[in-house]
The first five atom37 places (N, CA, C, CB, O) and aatype in JSON, in Angstrom:
{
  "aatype": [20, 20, 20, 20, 20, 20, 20, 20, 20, 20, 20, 20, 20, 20, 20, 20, 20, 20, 20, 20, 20, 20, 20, 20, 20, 20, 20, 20, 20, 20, 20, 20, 20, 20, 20, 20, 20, 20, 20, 20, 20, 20, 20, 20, 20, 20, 20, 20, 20, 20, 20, 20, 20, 20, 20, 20, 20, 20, 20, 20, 20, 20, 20, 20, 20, 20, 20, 20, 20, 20, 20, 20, 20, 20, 20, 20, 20, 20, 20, 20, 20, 20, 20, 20, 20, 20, 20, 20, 20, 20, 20, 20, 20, 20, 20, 20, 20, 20, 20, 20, 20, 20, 20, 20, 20, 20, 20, 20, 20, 20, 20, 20, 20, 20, 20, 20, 20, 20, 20, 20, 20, 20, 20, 20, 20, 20, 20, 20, 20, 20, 20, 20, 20, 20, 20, 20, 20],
  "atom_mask": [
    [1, 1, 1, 1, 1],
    [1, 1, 1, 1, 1],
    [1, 1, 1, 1, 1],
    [1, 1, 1, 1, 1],
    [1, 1, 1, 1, 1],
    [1, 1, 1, 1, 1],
    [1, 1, 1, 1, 1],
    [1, 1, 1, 1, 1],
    [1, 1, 1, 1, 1],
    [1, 1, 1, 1, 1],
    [1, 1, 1, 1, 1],
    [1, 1, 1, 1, 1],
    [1, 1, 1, 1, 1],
    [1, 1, 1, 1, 1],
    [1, 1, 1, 1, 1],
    [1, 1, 1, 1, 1],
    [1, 1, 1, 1, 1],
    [1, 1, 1, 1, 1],
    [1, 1, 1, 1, 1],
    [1, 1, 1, 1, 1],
    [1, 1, 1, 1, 1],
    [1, 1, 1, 1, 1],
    [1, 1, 1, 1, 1],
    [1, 1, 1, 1, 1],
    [1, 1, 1, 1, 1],
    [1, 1, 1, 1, 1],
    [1, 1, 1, 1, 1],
    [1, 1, 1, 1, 1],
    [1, 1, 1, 1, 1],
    [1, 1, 1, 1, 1],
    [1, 1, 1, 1, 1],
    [1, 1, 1, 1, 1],
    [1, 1, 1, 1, 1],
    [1, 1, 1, 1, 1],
    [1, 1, 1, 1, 1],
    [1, 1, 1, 1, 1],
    [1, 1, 1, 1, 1],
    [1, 1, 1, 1, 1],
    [1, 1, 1, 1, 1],
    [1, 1, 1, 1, 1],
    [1, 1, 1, 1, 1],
    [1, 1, 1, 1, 1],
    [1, 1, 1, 1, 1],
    [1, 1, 1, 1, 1],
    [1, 1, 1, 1, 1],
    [1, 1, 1, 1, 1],
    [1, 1, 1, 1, 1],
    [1, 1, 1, 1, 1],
    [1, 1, 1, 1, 1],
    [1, 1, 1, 1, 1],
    [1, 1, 1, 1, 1],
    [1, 1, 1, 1, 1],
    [1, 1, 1, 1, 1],
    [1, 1, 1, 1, 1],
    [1, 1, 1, 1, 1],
    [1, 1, 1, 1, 1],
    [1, 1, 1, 1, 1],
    [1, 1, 1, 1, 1],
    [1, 1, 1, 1, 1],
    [1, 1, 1, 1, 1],
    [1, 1, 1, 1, 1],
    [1, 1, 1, 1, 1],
    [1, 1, 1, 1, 1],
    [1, 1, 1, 1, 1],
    [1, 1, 1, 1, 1],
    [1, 1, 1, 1, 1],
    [1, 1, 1, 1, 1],
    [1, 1, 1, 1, 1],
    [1, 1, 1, 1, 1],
    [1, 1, 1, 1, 1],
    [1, 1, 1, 1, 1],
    [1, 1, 1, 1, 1],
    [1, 1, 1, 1, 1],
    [1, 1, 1, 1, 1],
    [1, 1, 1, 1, 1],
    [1, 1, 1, 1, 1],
    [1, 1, 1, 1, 1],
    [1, 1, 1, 1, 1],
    [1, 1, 1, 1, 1],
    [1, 1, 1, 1, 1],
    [1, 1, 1, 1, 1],
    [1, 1, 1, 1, 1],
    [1, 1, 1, 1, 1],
    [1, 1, 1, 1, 1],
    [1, 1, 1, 1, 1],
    [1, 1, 1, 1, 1],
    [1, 1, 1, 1, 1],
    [1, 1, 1, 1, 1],
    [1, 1, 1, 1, 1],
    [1, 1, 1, 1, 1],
    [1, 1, 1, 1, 1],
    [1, 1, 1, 1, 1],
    [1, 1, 1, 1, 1],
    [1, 1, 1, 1, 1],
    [1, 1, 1, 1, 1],
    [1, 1, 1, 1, 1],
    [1, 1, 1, 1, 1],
    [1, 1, 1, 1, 1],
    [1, 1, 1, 1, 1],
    [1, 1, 1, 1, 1],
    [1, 1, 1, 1, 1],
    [1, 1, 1, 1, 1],
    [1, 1, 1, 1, 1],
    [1, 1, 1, 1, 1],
    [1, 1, 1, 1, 1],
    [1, 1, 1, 1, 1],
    [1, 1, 1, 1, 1],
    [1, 1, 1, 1, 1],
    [1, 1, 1, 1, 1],
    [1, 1, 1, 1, 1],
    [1, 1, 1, 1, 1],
    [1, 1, 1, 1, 1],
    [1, 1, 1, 1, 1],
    [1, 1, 1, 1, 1],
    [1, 1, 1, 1, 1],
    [1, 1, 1, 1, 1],
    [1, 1, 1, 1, 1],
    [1, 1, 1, 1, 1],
    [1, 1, 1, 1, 1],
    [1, 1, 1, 1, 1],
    [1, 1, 1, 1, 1],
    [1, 1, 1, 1, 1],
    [1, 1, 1, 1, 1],
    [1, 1, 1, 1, 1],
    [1, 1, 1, 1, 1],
    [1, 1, 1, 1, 1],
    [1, 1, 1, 1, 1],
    [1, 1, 1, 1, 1],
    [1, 1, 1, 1, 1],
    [1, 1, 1, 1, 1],
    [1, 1, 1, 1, 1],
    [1, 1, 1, 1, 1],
    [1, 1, 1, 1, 1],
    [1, 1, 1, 1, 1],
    [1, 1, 1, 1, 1],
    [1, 1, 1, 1, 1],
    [1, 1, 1, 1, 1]
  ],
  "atom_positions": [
    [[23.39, 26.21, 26.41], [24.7, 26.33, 27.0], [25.35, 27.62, 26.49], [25.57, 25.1, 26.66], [25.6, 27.8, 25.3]],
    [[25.59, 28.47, 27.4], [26.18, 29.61, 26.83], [28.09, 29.7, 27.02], [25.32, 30.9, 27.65], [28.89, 29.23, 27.84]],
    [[28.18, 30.37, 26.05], [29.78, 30.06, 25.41], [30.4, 31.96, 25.56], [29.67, 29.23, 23.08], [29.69, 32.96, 25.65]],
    [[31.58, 31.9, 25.54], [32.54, 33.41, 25.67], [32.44, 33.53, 23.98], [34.63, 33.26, 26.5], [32.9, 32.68, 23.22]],
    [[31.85, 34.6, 23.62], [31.99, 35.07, 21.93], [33.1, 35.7, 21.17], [31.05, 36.04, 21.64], [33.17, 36.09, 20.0]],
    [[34.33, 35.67, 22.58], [35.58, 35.84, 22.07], [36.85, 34.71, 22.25], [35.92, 37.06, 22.63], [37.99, 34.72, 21.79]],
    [[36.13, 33.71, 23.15], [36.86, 32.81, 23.48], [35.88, 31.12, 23.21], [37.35, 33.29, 25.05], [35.38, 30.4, 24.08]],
    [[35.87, 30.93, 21.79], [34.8, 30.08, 21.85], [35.6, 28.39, 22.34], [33.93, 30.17, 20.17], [36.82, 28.27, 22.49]],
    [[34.86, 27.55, 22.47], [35.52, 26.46, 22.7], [36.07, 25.95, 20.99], [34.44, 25.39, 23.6], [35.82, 26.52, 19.93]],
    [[37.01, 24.49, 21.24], [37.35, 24.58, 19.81], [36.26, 23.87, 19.0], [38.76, 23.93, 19.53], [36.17, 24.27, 17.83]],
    [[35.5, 23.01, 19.32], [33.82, 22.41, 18.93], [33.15, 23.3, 18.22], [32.79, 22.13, 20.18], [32.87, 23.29, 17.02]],
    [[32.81, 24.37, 19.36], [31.89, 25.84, 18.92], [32.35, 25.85, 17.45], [32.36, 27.57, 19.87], [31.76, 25.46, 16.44]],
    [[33.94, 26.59, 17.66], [34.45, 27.4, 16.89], [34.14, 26.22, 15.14], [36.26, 27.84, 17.61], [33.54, 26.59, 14.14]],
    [[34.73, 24.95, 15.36], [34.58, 24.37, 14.37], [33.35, 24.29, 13.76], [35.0, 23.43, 14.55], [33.3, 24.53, 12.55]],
    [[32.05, 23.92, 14.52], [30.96, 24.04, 13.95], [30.83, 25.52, 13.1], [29.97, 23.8, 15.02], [30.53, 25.66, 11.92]],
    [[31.02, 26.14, 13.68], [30.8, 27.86, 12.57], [31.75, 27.87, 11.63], [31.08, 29.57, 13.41], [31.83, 28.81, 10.84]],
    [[32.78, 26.6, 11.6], [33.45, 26.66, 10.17], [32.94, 25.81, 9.2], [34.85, 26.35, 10.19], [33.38, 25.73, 8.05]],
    [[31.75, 24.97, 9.78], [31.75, 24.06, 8.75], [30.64, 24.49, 7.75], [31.55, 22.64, 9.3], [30.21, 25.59, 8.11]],
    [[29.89, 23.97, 6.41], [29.44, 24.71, 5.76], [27.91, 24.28, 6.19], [29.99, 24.67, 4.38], [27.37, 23.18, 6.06]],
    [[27.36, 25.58, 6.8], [25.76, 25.33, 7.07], [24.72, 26.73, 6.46], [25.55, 25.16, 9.01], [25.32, 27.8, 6.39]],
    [[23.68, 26.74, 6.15], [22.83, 27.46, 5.67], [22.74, 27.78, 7.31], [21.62, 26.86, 4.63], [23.01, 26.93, 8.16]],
    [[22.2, 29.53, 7.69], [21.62, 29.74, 8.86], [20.48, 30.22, 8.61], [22.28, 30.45, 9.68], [19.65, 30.08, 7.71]],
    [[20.6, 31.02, 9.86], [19.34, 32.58, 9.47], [19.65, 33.4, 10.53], [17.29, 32.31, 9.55], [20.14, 33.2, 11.64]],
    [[19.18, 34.53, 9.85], [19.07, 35.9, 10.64], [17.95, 36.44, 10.54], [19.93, 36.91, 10.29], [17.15, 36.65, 9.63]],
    [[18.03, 36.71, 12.1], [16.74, 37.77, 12.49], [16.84, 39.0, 12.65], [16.14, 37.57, 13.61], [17.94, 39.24, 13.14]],
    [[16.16, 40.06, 12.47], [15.99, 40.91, 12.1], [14.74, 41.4, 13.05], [16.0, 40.76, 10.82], [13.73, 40.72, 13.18]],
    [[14.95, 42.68, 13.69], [13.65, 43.45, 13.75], [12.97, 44.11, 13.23], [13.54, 43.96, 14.26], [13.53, 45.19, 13.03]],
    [[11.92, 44.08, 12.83], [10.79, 44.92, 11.44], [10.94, 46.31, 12.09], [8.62, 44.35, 11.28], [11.78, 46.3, 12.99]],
    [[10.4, 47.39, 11.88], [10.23, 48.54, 12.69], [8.95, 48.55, 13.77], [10.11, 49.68, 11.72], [8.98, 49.2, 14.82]],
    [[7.66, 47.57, 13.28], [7.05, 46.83, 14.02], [7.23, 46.43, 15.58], [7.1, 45.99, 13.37], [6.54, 46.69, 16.57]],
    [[8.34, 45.75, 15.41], [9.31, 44.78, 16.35], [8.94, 43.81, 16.44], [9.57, 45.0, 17.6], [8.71, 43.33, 17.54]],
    [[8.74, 43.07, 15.2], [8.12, 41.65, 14.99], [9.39, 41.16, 14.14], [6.44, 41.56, 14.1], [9.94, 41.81, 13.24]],
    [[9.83, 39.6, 14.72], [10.89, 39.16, 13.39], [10.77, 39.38, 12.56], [11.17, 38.19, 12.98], [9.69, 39.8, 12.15]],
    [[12.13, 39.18, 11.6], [12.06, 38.92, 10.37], [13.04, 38.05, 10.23], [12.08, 39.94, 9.56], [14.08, 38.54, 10.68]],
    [[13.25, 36.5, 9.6], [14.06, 35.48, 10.02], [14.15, 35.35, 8.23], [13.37, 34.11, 11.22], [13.19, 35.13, 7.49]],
    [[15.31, 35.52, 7.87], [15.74, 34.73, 6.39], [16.44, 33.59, 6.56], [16.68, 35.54, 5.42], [16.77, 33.15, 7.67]],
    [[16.73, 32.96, 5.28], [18.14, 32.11, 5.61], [19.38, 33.13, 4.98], [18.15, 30.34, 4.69], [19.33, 33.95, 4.07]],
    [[20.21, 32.82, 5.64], [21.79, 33.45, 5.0], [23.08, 32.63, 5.39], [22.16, 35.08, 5.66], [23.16, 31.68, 6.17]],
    [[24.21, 33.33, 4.53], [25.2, 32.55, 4.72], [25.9, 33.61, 6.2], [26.18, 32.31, 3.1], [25.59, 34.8, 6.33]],
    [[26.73, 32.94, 7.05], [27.42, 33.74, 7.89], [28.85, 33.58, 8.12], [26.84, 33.68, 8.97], [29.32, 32.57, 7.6]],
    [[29.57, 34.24, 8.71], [30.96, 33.78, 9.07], [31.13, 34.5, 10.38], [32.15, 34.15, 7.92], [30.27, 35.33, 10.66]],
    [[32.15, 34.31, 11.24], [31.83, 34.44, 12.51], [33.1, 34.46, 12.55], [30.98, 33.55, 13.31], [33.71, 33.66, 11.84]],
    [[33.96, 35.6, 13.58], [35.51, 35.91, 13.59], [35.11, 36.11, 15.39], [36.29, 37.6, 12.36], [34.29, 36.95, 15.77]],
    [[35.71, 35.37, 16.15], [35.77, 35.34, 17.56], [37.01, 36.14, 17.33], [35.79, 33.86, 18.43], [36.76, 37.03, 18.14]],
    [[38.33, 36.51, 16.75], [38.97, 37.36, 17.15], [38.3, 38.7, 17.21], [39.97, 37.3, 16.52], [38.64, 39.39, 18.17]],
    [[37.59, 39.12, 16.54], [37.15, 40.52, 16.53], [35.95, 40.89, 17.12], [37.06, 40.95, 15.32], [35.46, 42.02, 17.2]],
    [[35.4, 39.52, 17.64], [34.1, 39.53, 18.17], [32.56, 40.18, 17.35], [34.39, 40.28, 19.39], [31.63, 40.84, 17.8]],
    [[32.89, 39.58, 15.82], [32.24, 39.68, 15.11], [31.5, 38.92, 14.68], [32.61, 40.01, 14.61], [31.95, 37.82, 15.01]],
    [[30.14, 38.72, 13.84], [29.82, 37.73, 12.65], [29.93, 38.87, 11.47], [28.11, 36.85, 12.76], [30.22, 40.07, 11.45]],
    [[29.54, 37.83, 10.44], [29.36, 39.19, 9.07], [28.45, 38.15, 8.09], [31.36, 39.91, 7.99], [28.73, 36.97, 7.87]],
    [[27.2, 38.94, 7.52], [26.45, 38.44, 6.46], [26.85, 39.05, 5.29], [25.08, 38.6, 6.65], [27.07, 40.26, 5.35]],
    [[26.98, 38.6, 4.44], [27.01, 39.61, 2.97], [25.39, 39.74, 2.4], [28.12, 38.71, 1.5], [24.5, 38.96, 2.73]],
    [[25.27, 40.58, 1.75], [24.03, 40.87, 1.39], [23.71, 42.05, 0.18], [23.47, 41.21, 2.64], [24.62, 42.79, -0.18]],
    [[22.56, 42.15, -0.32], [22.11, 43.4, -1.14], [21.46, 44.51, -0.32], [21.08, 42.98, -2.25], [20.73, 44.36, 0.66]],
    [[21.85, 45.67, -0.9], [21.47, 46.72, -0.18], [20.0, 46.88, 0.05], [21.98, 47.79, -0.74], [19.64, 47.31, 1.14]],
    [[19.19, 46.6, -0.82], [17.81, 46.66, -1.58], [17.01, 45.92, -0.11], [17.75, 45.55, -3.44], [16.1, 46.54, 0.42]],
    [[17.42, 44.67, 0.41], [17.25, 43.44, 0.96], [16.15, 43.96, 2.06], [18.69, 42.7, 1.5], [16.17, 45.14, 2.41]],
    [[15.36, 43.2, 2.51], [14.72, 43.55, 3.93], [15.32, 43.42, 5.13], [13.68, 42.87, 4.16], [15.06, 44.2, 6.05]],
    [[16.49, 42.07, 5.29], [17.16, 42.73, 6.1], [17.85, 43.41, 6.35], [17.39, 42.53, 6.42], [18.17, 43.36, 7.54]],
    [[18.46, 44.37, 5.57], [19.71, 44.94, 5.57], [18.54, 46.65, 5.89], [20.94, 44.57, 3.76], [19.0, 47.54, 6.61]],
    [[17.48, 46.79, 5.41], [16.45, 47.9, 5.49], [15.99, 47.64, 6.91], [15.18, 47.84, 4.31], [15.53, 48.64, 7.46]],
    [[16.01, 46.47, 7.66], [15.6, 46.55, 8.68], [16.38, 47.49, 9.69], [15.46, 45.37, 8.97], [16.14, 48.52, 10.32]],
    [[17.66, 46.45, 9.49], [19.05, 47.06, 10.28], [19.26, 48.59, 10.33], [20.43, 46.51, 9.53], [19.37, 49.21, 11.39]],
    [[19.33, 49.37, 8.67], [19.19, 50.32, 8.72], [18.76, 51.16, 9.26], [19.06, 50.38, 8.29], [19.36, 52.2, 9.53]],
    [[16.97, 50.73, 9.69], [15.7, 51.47, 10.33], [16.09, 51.56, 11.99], [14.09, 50.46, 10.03], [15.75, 52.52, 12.69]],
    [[16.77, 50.55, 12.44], [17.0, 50.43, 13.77], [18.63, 51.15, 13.73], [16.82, 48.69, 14.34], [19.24, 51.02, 14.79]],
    [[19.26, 51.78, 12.79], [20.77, 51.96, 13.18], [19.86, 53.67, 13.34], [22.48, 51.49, 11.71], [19.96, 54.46, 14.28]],
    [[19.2, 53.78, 12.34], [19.13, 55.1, 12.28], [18.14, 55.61, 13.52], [18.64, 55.49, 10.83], [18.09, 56.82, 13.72]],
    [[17.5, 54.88, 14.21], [15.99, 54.97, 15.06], [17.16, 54.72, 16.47], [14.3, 53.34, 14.62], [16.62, 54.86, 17.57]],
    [[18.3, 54.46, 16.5], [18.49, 54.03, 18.29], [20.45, 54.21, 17.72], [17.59, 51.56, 19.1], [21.36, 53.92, 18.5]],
    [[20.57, 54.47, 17.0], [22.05, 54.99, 16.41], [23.04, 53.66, 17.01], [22.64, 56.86, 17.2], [24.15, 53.42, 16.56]],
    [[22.32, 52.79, 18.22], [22.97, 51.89, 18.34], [23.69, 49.96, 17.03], [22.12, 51.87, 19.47], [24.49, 49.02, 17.08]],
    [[22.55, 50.61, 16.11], [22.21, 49.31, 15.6], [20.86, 48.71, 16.25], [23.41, 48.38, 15.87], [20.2, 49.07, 17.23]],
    [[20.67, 47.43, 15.14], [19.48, 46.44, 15.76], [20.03, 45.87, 16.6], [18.8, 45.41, 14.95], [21.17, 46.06, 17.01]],
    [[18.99, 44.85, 17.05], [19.51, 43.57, 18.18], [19.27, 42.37, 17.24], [18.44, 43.36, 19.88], [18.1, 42.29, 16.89]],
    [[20.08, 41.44, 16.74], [19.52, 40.36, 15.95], [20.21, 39.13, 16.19], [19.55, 40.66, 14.53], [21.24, 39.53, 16.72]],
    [[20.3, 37.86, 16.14], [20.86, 36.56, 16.15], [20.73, 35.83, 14.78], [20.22, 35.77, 17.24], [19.68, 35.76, 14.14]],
    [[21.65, 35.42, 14.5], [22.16, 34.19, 13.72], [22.46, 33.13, 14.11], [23.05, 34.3, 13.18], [23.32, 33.11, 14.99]],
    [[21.87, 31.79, 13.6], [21.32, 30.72, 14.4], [21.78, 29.7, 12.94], [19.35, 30.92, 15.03], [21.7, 30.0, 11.74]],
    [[22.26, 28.5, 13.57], [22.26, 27.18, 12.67], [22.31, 26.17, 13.49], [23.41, 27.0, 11.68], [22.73, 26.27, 14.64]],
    [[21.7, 24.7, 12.76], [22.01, 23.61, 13.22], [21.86, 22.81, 12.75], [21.75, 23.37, 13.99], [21.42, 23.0, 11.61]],
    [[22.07, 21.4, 13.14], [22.74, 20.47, 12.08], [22.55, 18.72, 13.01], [24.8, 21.13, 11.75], [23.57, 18.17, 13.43]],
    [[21.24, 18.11, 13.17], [20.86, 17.16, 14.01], [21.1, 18.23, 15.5], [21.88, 15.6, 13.78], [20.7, 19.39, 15.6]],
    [[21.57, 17.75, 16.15], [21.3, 17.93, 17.65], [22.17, 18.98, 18.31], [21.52, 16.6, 18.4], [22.04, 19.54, 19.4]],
    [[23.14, 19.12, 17.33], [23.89, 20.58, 17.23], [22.99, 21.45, 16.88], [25.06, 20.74, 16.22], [22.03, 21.22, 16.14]],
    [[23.43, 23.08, 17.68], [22.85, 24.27, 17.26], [23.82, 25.2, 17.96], [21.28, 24.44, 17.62], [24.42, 24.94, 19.0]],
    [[23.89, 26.4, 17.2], [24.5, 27.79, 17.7], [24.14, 28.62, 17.05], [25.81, 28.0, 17.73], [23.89, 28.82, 15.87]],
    [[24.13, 29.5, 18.59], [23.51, 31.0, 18.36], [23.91, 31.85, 18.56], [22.64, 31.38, 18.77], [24.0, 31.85, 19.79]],
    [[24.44, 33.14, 18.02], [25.29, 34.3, 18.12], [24.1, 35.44, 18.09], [26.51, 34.4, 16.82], [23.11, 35.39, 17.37]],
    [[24.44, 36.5, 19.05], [23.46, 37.54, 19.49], [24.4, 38.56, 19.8], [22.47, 37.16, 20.72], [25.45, 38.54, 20.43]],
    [[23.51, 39.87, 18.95], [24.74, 41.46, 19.27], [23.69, 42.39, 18.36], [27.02, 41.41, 18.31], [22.64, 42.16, 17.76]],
    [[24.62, 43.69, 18.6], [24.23, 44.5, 17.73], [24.71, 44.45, 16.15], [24.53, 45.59, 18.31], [25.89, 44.26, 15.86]],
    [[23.98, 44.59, 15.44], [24.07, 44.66, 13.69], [24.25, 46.23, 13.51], [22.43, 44.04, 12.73], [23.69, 47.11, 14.16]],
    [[25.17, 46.37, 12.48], [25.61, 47.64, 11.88], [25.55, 47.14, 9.91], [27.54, 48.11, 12.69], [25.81, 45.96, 9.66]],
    [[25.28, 47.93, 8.89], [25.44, 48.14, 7.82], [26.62, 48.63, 7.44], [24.64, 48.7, 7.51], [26.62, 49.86, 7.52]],
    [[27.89, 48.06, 6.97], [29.11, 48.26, 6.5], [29.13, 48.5, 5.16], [29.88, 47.3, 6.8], [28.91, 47.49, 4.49]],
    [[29.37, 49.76, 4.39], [29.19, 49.36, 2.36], [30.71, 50.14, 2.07], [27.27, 50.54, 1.1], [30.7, 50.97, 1.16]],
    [[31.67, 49.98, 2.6], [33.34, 50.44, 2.2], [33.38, 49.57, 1.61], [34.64, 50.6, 3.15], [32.74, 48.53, 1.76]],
    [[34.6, 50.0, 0.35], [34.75, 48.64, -0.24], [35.64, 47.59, 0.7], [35.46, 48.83, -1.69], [35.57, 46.38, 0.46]],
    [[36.42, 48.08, 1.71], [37.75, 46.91, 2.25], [36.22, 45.84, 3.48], [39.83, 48.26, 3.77], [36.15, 44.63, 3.73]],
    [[35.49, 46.75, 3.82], [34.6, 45.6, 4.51], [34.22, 44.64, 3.61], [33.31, 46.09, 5.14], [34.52, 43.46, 3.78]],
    [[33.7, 44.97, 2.82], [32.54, 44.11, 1.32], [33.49, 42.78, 1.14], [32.44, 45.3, -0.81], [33.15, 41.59, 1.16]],
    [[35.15, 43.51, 0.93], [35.67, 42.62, 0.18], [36.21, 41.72, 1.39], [36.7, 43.2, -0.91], [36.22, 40.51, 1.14]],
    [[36.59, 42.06, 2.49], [37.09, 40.73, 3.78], [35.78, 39.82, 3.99], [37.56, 41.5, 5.68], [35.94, 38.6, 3.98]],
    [[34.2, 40.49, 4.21], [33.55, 39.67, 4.38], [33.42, 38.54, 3.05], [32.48, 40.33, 4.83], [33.38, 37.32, 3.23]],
    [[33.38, 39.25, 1.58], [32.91, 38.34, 0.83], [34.41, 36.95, 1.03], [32.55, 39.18, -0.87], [34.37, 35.73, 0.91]],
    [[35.49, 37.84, 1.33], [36.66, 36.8, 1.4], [36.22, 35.42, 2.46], [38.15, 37.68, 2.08], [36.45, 34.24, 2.19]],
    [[35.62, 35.86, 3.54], [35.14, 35.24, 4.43], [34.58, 34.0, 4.07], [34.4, 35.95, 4.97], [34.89, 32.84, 4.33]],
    [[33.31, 34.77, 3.13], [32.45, 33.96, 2.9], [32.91, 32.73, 1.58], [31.26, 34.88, 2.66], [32.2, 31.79, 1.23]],
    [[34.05, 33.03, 1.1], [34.12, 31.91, 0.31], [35.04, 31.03, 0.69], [34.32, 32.2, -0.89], [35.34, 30.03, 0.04]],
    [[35.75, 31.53, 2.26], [36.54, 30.22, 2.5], [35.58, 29.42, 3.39], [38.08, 30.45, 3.24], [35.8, 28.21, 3.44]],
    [[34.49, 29.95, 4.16], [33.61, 29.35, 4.79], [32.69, 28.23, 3.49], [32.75, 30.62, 5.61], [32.56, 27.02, 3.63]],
    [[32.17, 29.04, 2.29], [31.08, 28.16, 1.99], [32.05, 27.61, 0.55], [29.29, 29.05, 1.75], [31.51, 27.07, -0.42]],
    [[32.78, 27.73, 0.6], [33.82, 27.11, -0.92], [33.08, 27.39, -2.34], [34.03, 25.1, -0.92], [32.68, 26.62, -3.2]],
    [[33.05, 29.35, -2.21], [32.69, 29.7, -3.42], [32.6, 30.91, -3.17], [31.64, 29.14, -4.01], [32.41, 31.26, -2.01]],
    [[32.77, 32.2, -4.58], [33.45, 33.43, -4.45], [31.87, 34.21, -5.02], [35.16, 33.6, -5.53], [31.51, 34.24, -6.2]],
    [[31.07, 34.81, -3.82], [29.59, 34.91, -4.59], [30.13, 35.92, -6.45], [28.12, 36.28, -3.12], [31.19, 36.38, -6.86]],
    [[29.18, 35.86, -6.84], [29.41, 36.85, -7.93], [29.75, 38.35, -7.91], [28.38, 36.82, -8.57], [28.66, 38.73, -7.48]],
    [[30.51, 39.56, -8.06], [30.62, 40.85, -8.03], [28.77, 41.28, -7.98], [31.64, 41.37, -9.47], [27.86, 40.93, -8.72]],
    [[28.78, 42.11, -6.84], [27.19, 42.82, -7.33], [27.95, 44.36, -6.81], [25.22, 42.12, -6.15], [28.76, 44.44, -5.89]],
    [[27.46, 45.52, -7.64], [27.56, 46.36, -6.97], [26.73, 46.82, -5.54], [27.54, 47.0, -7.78], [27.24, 47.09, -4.45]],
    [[25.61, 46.82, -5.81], [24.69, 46.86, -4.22], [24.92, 45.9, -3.29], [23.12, 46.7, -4.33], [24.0, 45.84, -2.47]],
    [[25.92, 45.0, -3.08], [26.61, 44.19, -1.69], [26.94, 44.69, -0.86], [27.61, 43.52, -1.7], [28.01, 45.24, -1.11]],
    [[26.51, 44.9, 0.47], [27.06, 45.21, 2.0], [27.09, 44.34, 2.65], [26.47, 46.05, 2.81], [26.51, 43.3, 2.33]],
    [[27.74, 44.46, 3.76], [28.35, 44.05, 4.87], [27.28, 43.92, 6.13], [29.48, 45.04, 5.12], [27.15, 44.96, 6.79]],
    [[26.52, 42.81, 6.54], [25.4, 43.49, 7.88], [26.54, 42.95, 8.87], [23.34, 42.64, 8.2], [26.71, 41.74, 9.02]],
    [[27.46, 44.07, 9.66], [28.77, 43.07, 10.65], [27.48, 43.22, 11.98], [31.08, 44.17, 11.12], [26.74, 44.15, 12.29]],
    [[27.68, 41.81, 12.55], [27.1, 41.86, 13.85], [28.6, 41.97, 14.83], [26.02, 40.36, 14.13], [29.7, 41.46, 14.57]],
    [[28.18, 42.84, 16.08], [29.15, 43.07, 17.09], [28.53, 42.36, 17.98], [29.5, 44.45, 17.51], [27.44, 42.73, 18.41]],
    [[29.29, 40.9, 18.52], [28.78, 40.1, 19.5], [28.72, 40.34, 20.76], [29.26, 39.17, 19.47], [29.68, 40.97, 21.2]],
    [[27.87, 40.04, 21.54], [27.6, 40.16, 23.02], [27.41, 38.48, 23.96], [26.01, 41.16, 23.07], [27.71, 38.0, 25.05]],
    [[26.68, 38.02, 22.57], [26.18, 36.58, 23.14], [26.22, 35.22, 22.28], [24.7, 36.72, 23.52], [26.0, 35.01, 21.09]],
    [[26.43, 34.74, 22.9], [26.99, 33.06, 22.04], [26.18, 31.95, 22.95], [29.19, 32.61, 22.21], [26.26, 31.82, 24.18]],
    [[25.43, 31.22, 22.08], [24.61, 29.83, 22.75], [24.93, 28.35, 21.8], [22.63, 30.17, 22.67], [25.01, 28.21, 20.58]],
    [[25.0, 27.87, 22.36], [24.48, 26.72, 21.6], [25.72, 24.8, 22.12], [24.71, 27.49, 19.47], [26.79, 24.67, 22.7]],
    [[25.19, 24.24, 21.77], [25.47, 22.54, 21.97], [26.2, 22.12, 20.47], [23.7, 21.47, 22.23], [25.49, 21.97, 19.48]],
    [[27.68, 21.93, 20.4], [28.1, 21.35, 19.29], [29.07, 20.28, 19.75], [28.66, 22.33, 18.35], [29.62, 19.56, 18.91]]
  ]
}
């Protein structure tokens, strides 16, 4: 079932508040996945998601390889579900490392998962810019 990624229903929207492990995919330079688990948060006002992450990371090197190879960003989705619920958010990924991004996403992420990760210096931002929204909640 596909959903508006700026206008989600209020179901959608609640499921992406509640606290779930996902994953993100990633394109290798290959163009073969690369699927981790991560935490996400998802802002339909801005038509965003945002992962926090280490710079070092494979996905965040993936993203890179594809920002710098097509200047557009990758193409990647973030996906969770939870019994018979599932949603899926699809866009381009960009690498954010300012500090005011680092610090809204990590803000993000601790009202989503009810905890403030630890200070790392190598933490970025992978913001996905949404195009596409799926899923049954």
């Amino acid at each position: 079932m596909s959903h508006d990624v700026l206008n989600p229903t209020p179901e959608y929207l609640a499921f992406w508040r509640e606290r779930h492990v996902c994953t993100l995919t990633t394109p290798r330079p290959d163009g073969t996945p690369h699927v981790v688990p991560v935490g996400v948060t998802y802002d339909p006002e801005a038509g965003l998601a945002r992962v926090i992450s280490n710079r070092h990371s494979k996905k965040v090197r993936n993203v890179l390889a594809a920002q710098e190879g097509h200047g557009g960003g990758a193409r990647v989705a973030v996906c969770q579900m939870a019994g018979r619920r599932w949603a899926t958010l699809e866009g381009r990924a960009v690498v954010r490392t300012d500090e005011a991004s680092v610090a809204d996403a990590v803000a993000r992420y601790a009202e989503r998962y009810g905890r403030t990760p630890t200070p790392h210096p190598d933490r970025v931002v992978v913001e996905i810019i949404l195009d596409r929204a799926m899923g049954r909640a």
